[in-house]
C-alpha positions as MATLAB code, in Angstrom:
seq = 'MNFLIRNVTRKTVLGDAILRADTSATRRTGLLKHTSLKPGHGLWIVPCQGIHMFFMKFALDLVYVSRAKHVKKVVRGIQPWRISLCLTAHSVLELPVGTIDRTGIVPGDILEVTRN';
ca = [
      51.573  -44.642  -46.742;
      48.481  -45.261  -48.852;
      48.267  -47.513  -51.883;
      45.978  -47.499  -54.904;
      44.917  -51.015  -55.868;
      43.406  -51.570  -59.295;
      41.935  -54.658  -60.877;
      43.669  -54.614  -64.265;
      41.485  -57.430  -65.597;
      38.170  -55.654  -64.916;
      39.423  -52.049  -65.036;
      38.060  -51.258  -61.568;
      39.546  -49.755  -58.406;
      39.402  -51.774  -55.192;
      40.650  -48.887  -53.080;
      42.665  -45.688  -53.169;
      43.457  -45.420  -49.446;
      44.815  -48.884  -48.696;
      47.300  -49.122  -45.833;
      50.016  -51.797  -45.869;
      50.606  -53.938  -42.773;
      53.998  -55.545  -43.249;
      55.530  -55.669  -39.776;
      54.739  -58.079  -36.978;
      53.060  -55.309  -34.976;
      50.933  -53.906  -37.816;
      49.875  -57.368  -39.015;
      48.889  -58.373  -35.475;
      46.896  -55.183  -34.803;
      45.276  -54.998  -38.233;
      41.946  -53.194  -38.114;
      41.128  -54.033  -34.482;
      40.974  -50.377  -33.437;
      38.536  -49.451  -36.208;
      34.755  -49.523  -35.970;
      34.182  -49.372  -39.743;
      35.916  -48.826  -43.078;
      35.056  -46.033  -45.501;
      34.652  -46.896  -49.185;
      38.059  -46.944  -50.861;
      39.876  -47.706  -47.602;
      41.353  -51.014  -46.512;
      44.343  -52.933  -45.246;
      46.847  -54.949  -47.284;
      48.482  -57.563  -45.031;
      51.838  -58.827  -46.339;
      52.726  -61.662  -45.952;
      49.495  -63.383  -44.995;
      47.750  -66.664  -45.816;
      44.922  -66.335  -43.329;
      43.163  -63.966  -40.985;
      41.015  -64.168  -37.900;
      38.151  -61.852  -37.071;
      38.442  -62.201  -33.286;
      37.451  -58.991  -31.479;
      36.521  -57.247  -34.752;
      33.534  -54.905  -34.654;
      32.419  -55.206  -38.282;
      32.413  -57.549  -41.284;
      34.917  -57.388  -44.161;
      35.387  -58.484  -47.746;
      38.674  -60.362  -48.235;
      40.776  -60.712  -51.377;
      43.671  -63.176  -51.189;
      46.501  -62.358  -53.602;
      49.573  -64.225  -54.907;
      53.063  -62.741  -54.968;
      52.480  -62.022  -58.689;
      49.295  -60.065  -57.757;
      46.873  -62.682  -59.093;
      43.642  -63.036  -57.122;
      43.553  -66.475  -55.505;
      40.335  -66.308  -53.460;
      37.586  -63.842  -52.506;
      35.477  -63.941  -49.335;
      32.339  -61.817  -49.094;
      31.274  -60.300  -45.789;
      33.245  -62.395  -43.305;
      31.744  -61.766  -39.885;
      33.487  -61.154  -36.548;
      34.708  -64.275  -34.724;
      35.424  -66.189  -37.948;
      38.656  -67.480  -39.531;
      39.619  -67.535  -43.211;
      42.592  -69.205  -44.930;
      44.124  -69.394  -48.400;
      47.366  -71.343  -48.337;
      48.242  -70.391  -51.934;
      48.153  -66.646  -51.171;
      51.031  -64.338  -50.324;
      48.884  -61.474  -48.991;
      45.312  -60.479  -48.236;
      43.304  -57.311  -48.736;
      40.758  -56.436  -46.043;
      38.123  -54.229  -47.659;
      34.697  -52.768  -46.859;
      31.792  -55.159  -47.361;
      30.392  -54.720  -50.862;
      33.752  -54.115  -52.550;
      33.813  -57.586  -54.125;
      30.308  -57.210  -55.565;
      30.888  -53.582  -56.659;
      34.094  -54.395  -58.542;
      33.174  -57.872  -59.810;
      36.549  -59.261  -58.737;
      37.005  -63.027  -59.072;
      39.889  -65.491  -58.669;
      42.282  -65.215  -61.598;
      42.008  -61.434  -61.938;
      45.270  -59.478  -61.956;
      45.846  -56.546  -59.598;
      48.136  -53.529  -59.862;
      49.451  -51.850  -56.717;
      50.869  -48.306  -56.763;
      51.747  -45.815  -54.052;
      49.107  -43.144  -53.762;
];
């Protein structure tokens, strides 16, 4: 099932084809089988306070989100073989590189998630 994720604060769309990883298997696998992400696509990992980029084939933008859908932290272009954490987050969005700059998202922004 795809989700549409909007930044209510900035009136922008982060993605309209976001998949949700909310089981042990889907969170563990993540985007490992992908070689890239198309604009508008991504993965919403719930629950999640940190990710690793081991064995990934491409960089990602990360948006850490609270349970109330407030942006807690953004990470631009994290490269393969890196780790990122945000202990105050409840979930993380893995998005194509450039999404953060294109949408202007910053910590404190409020997101809206709807089924697409």
